[in-house]
Amino acid sequence: MAEYYGRGIGMRPGTLRQILLITDGCSNQGQDPAAMAALAREQGITVNVIGVMEEDVIDDQGLKEIEAIAISGGGVSQVVYSTQLSQTVQMVTRKAMTQTIQGVVNKELQQILGSSKSMEDLPPDKRGEVMEVVDDLGETSKLEVLVLVDTSASMKHKLPTVKDSLLDLSLSLNARMGDNQFSVFVFPGKKNDVEKLLDWTPKLESLTKIFPKLTTGGITPTGPAIQEALSYFNKNRSLRGLLSHDEQYFEESM
């Protein structure tokens, strides 16, 4: 969910917050990842999932979990072979942005037109105007994407593709007018279930140096990884609020 200010066509975008989970297997330790995704949704953070599969392996349990996490997190899920990953990462991120904005716009319309109305109930010309607003907000909203990368043993040969895909995502989204912030966590980490690989940054180029050093193996603590991502979002939000308060105090003291 996003934060918005104002009403109707003149509304000004807040921040779109997303978790992008890239995994190829079933979670096997810690909290239920779908429950953690639902908690994220309650806090205004969309959870999107990309399942990276082998060409000849169909894991029904894994597929069900991927879909359940995305549904609980109000996001988008997609299962791909690693060769298709690059375009999928961009598609899922943008689709989730549009989906989130459409949801907010629909709520605004319901407040204006009545609880039973939505975008689909508008006349074609008005619907076109609203979709223009959705597209515009998608280009101008501030976007925060926290990427969670599964580094369990079966992901070893897929990590170079993941790295390239995230670099492509960074290049694609930095063409937007709105500000972008990315952060990357991996699970399992060397010492803990989850490890921060990259702090908030507008560009993902530094992954080039970090990714080759990653070790793979061990458990798949997907639930704890989503929980850690939530904590990190909340810390970032608290820090921004503190800085904003300090800036306001400084201005009032002048």
mmCIF file with all atom_site columns, C-alpha atoms in Angstrom, residues 94-172:
data_model
loop_
_atom_site.group_PDB
_atom_site.id
_atom_site.type_symbol
_atom_site.label_atom_id
_atom_site.label_alt_id
_atom_site.label_comp_id
_atom_site.label_asym_id
_atom_site.label_entity_id
_atom_site.label_seq_id
_atom_site.pdbx_PDB_ins_code
_atom_site.Cartn_x
_atom_site.Cartn_y
_atom_site.Cartn_z
_atom_site.occupancy
_atom_site.B_iso_or_equiv
_atom_site.pdbx_formal_charge
_atom_site.auth_seq_id
_atom_site.auth_comp_id
_atom_site.auth_asym_id
_atom_site.auth_atom_id
_atom_site.pdbx_PDB_model_num
ATOM 1  C CA . ARG A 1 94  ? 6.253   -2.641  -12.280 1.00 0.00 ? 94  ARG A CA 1
ATOM 2  C CA . LYS A 1 95  ? 3.068   -4.726  -12.235 1.00 0.00 ? 95  LYS A CA 1
ATOM 3  C CA . ALA A 1 96  ? 3.022   -4.587  -8.436  1.00 0.00 ? 96  ALA A CA 1
ATOM 4  C CA . MET A 1 97  ? 3.501   -0.804  -8.524  1.00 0.00 ? 97  MET A CA 1
ATOM 5  C CA . THR A 1 98  ? 0.534   -0.389  -10.866 1.00 0.00 ? 98  THR A CA 1
ATOM 6  C CA . GLN A 1 99  ? -1.592  -2.815  -8.823  1.00 0.00 ? 99  GLN A CA 1
ATOM 7  C CA . THR A 1 100 ? -0.858  -0.907  -5.604  1.00 0.00 ? 100 THR A CA 1
ATOM 8  C CA . ILE A 1 101 ? -1.631  2.487   -7.140  1.00 0.00 ? 101 ILE A CA 1
ATOM 9  C CA . GLN A 1 102 ? -4.845  1.209   -8.717  1.00 0.00 ? 102 GLN A CA 1
ATOM 10 C CA . GLY A 1 103 ? -5.945  -0.024  -5.305  1.00 0.00 ? 103 GLY A CA 1
ATOM 11 C CA . VAL A 1 104 ? -5.329  3.384   -3.746  1.00 0.00 ? 104 VAL A CA 1
ATOM 12 C CA . VAL A 1 105 ? -7.075  5.204   -6.614  1.00 0.00 ? 105 VAL A CA 1
ATOM 13 C CA . ASN A 1 106 ? -10.083 2.867   -6.289  1.00 0.00 ? 106 ASN A CA 1
ATOM 14 C CA . LYS A 1 107 ? -10.340 3.723   -2.589  1.00 0.00 ? 107 LYS A CA 1
ATOM 15 C CA . GLU A 1 108 ? -10.243 7.422   -3.440  1.00 0.00 ? 108 GLU A CA 1
ATOM 16 C CA . LEU A 1 109 ? -12.966 6.934   -6.056  1.00 0.00 ? 109 LEU A CA 1
ATOM 17 C CA . GLN A 1 110 ? -15.129 5.036   -3.583  1.00 0.00 ? 110 GLN A CA 1
ATOM 18 C CA . GLN A 1 111 ? -14.897 7.924   -1.146  1.00 0.00 ? 111 GLN A CA 1
ATOM 19 C CA . ILE A 1 112 ? -15.894 10.360  -3.880  1.00 0.00 ? 112 ILE A CA 1
ATOM 20 C CA . LEU A 1 113 ? -18.491 8.307   -5.793  1.00 0.00 ? 113 LEU A CA 1
ATOM 21 C CA . GLY A 1 114 ? -19.756 5.892   -3.152  1.00 0.00 ? 114 GLY A CA 1
ATOM 22 C CA . SER A 1 115 ? -18.604 2.586   -1.673  1.00 0.00 ? 115 SER A CA 1
ATOM 23 C CA . SER A 1 116 ? -19.981 0.477   -4.526  1.00 0.00 ? 116 SER A CA 1
ATOM 24 C CA . LYS A 1 117 ? -18.056 2.293   -7.264  1.00 0.00 ? 117 LYS A CA 1
ATOM 25 C CA . SER A 1 118 ? -14.635 1.439   -8.690  1.00 0.00 ? 118 SER A CA 1
ATOM 26 C CA . MET A 1 119 ? -12.528 2.332   -11.715 1.00 0.00 ? 119 MET A CA 1
ATOM 27 C CA . GLU A 1 120 ? -14.356 -0.256  -13.840 1.00 0.00 ? 120 GLU A CA 1
ATOM 28 C CA . ASP A 1 121 ? -17.692 1.529   -13.208 1.00 0.00 ? 121 ASP A CA 1
ATOM 29 C CA . LEU A 1 122 ? -16.526 4.795   -14.773 1.00 0.00 ? 122 LEU A CA 1
ATOM 30 C CA . PRO A 1 123 ? -17.411 5.813   -18.339 1.00 0.00 ? 123 PRO A CA 1
ATOM 31 C CA . PRO A 1 124 ? -14.630 4.936   -20.821 1.00 0.00 ? 124 PRO A CA 1
ATOM 32 C CA . ASP A 1 125 ? -13.375 8.531   -21.161 1.00 0.00 ? 125 ASP A CA 1
ATOM 33 C CA . LYS A 1 126 ? -13.198 9.046   -17.379 1.00 0.00 ? 126 LYS A CA 1
ATOM 34 C CA . ARG A 1 127 ? -11.587 5.628   -16.925 1.00 0.00 ? 127 ARG A CA 1
ATOM 35 C CA . GLY A 1 128 ? -8.919  6.689   -19.409 1.00 0.00 ? 128 GLY A CA 1
ATOM 36 C CA . GLU A 1 129 ? -8.220  9.831   -17.382 1.00 0.00 ? 129 GLU A CA 1
ATOM 37 C CA . VAL A 1 130 ? -7.855  7.813   -14.186 1.00 0.00 ? 130 VAL A CA 1
ATOM 38 C CA . MET A 1 131 ? -5.477  5.346   -15.869 1.00 0.00 ? 131 MET A CA 1
ATOM 39 C CA . GLU A 1 132 ? -3.353  8.299   -16.976 1.00 0.00 ? 132 GLU A CA 1
ATOM 40 C CA . VAL A 1 133 ? -3.127  9.298   -13.311 1.00 0.00 ? 133 VAL A CA 1
ATOM 41 C CA . VAL A 1 134 ? -2.141  5.728   -12.386 1.00 0.00 ? 134 VAL A CA 1
ATOM 42 C CA . ASP A 1 135 ? 0.589   5.703   -15.051 1.00 0.00 ? 135 ASP A CA 1
ATOM 43 C CA . ASP A 1 136 ? 1.840   9.114   -13.951 1.00 0.00 ? 136 ASP A CA 1
ATOM 44 C CA . LEU A 1 137 ? 2.014   8.089   -10.294 1.00 0.00 ? 137 LEU A CA 1
ATOM 45 C CA . GLY A 1 138 ? 3.894   4.950   -11.330 1.00 0.00 ? 138 GLY A CA 1
ATOM 46 C CA . GLU A 1 139 ? 6.569   7.150   -12.877 1.00 0.00 ? 139 GLU A CA 1
ATOM 47 C CA . THR A 1 140 ? 6.741   9.812   -10.154 1.00 0.00 ? 140 THR A CA 1
ATOM 48 C CA . SER A 1 141 ? 6.170   7.962   -6.860  1.00 0.00 ? 141 SER A CA 1
ATOM 49 C CA . LYS A 1 142 ? 9.094   7.251   -4.603  1.00 0.00 ? 142 LYS A CA 1
ATOM 50 C CA . LEU A 1 143 ? 9.872   3.518   -4.693  1.00 0.00 ? 143 LEU A CA 1
ATOM 51 C CA . GLU A 1 144 ? 11.595  1.401   -2.048  1.00 0.00 ? 144 GLU A CA 1
ATOM 52 C CA . VAL A 1 145 ? 12.375  -2.202  -3.033  1.00 0.00 ? 145 VAL A CA 1
ATOM 53 C CA . LEU A 1 146 ? 13.954  -4.577  -0.525  1.00 0.00 ? 146 LEU A CA 1
ATOM 54 C CA . VAL A 1 147 ? 15.203  -7.659  -2.382  1.00 0.00 ? 147 VAL A CA 1
ATOM 55 C CA . LEU A 1 148 ? 15.366  -10.983 -0.507  1.00 0.00 ? 148 LEU A CA 1
ATOM 56 C CA . VAL A 1 149 ? 17.554  -13.533 -2.289  1.00 0.00 ? 149 VAL A CA 1
ATOM 57 C CA . ASP A 1 150 ? 17.465  -17.233 -1.414  1.00 0.00 ? 150 ASP A CA 1
ATOM 58 C CA . THR A 1 151 ? 21.073  -18.487 -1.161  1.00 0.00 ? 151 THR A CA 1
ATOM 59 C CA . SER A 1 152 ? 20.306  -22.081 -0.178  1.00 0.00 ? 152 SER A CA 1
ATOM 60 C CA . ALA A 1 153 ? 22.384  -24.792 -1.874  1.00 0.00 ? 153 ALA A CA 1
ATOM 61 C CA . SER A 1 154 ? 20.159  -25.243 -4.937  1.00 0.00 ? 154 SER A CA 1
ATOM 62 C CA . MET A 1 155 ? 20.527  -21.541 -5.846  1.00 0.00 ? 155 MET A CA 1
ATOM 63 C CA . LYS A 1 156 ? 24.299  -21.752 -6.361  1.00 0.00 ? 156 LYS A CA 1
ATOM 64 C CA . HIS A 1 157 ? 24.264  -21.805 -10.173 1.00 0.00 ? 157 HIS A CA 1
ATOM 65 C CA . LYS A 1 158 ? 21.427  -19.245 -10.385 1.00 0.00 ? 158 LYS A CA 1
ATOM 66 C CA . LEU A 1 159 ? 23.056  -16.413 -8.433  1.00 0.00 ? 159 LEU A CA 1
ATOM 67 C CA . PRO A 1 160 ? 24.948  -14.905 -11.424 1.00 0.00 ? 160 PRO A CA 1
ATOM 68 C CA . THR A 1 161 ? 21.600  -14.646 -13.250 1.00 0.00 ? 161 THR A CA 1
ATOM 69 C CA . VAL A 1 162 ? 20.012  -13.065 -10.161 1.00 0.00 ? 162 VAL A CA 1
ATOM 70 C CA . LYS A 1 163 ? 22.811  -10.493 -10.013 1.00 0.00 ? 163 LYS A CA 1
ATOM 71 C CA . ASP A 1 164 ? 22.432  -9.579  -13.694 1.00 0.00 ? 164 ASP A CA 1
ATOM 72 C CA . SER A 1 165 ? 18.659  -9.343  -13.286 1.00 0.00 ? 165 SER A CA 1
ATOM 73 C CA . LEU A 1 166 ? 18.934  -6.920  -10.363 1.00 0.00 ? 166 LEU A CA 1
ATOM 74 C CA . LEU A 1 167 ? 21.388  -4.728  -12.276 1.00 0.00 ? 167 LEU A CA 1
ATOM 75 C CA . ASP A 1 168 ? 18.914  -4.626  -15.182 1.00 0.00 ? 168 ASP A CA 1
ATOM 76 C CA . LEU A 1 169 ? 16.144  -3.731  -12.724 1.00 0.00 ? 169 LEU A CA 1
ATOM 77 C CA . SER A 1 170 ? 18.213  -0.862  -11.355 1.00 0.00 ? 170 SER A CA 1
ATOM 78 C CA . LEU A 1 171 ? 18.890  0.520   -14.841 1.00 0.00 ? 171 LEU A CA 1
ATOM 79 C CA . SER A 1 172 ? 15.236  0.156   -15.836 1.00 0.00 ? 172 SER A CA 1
#
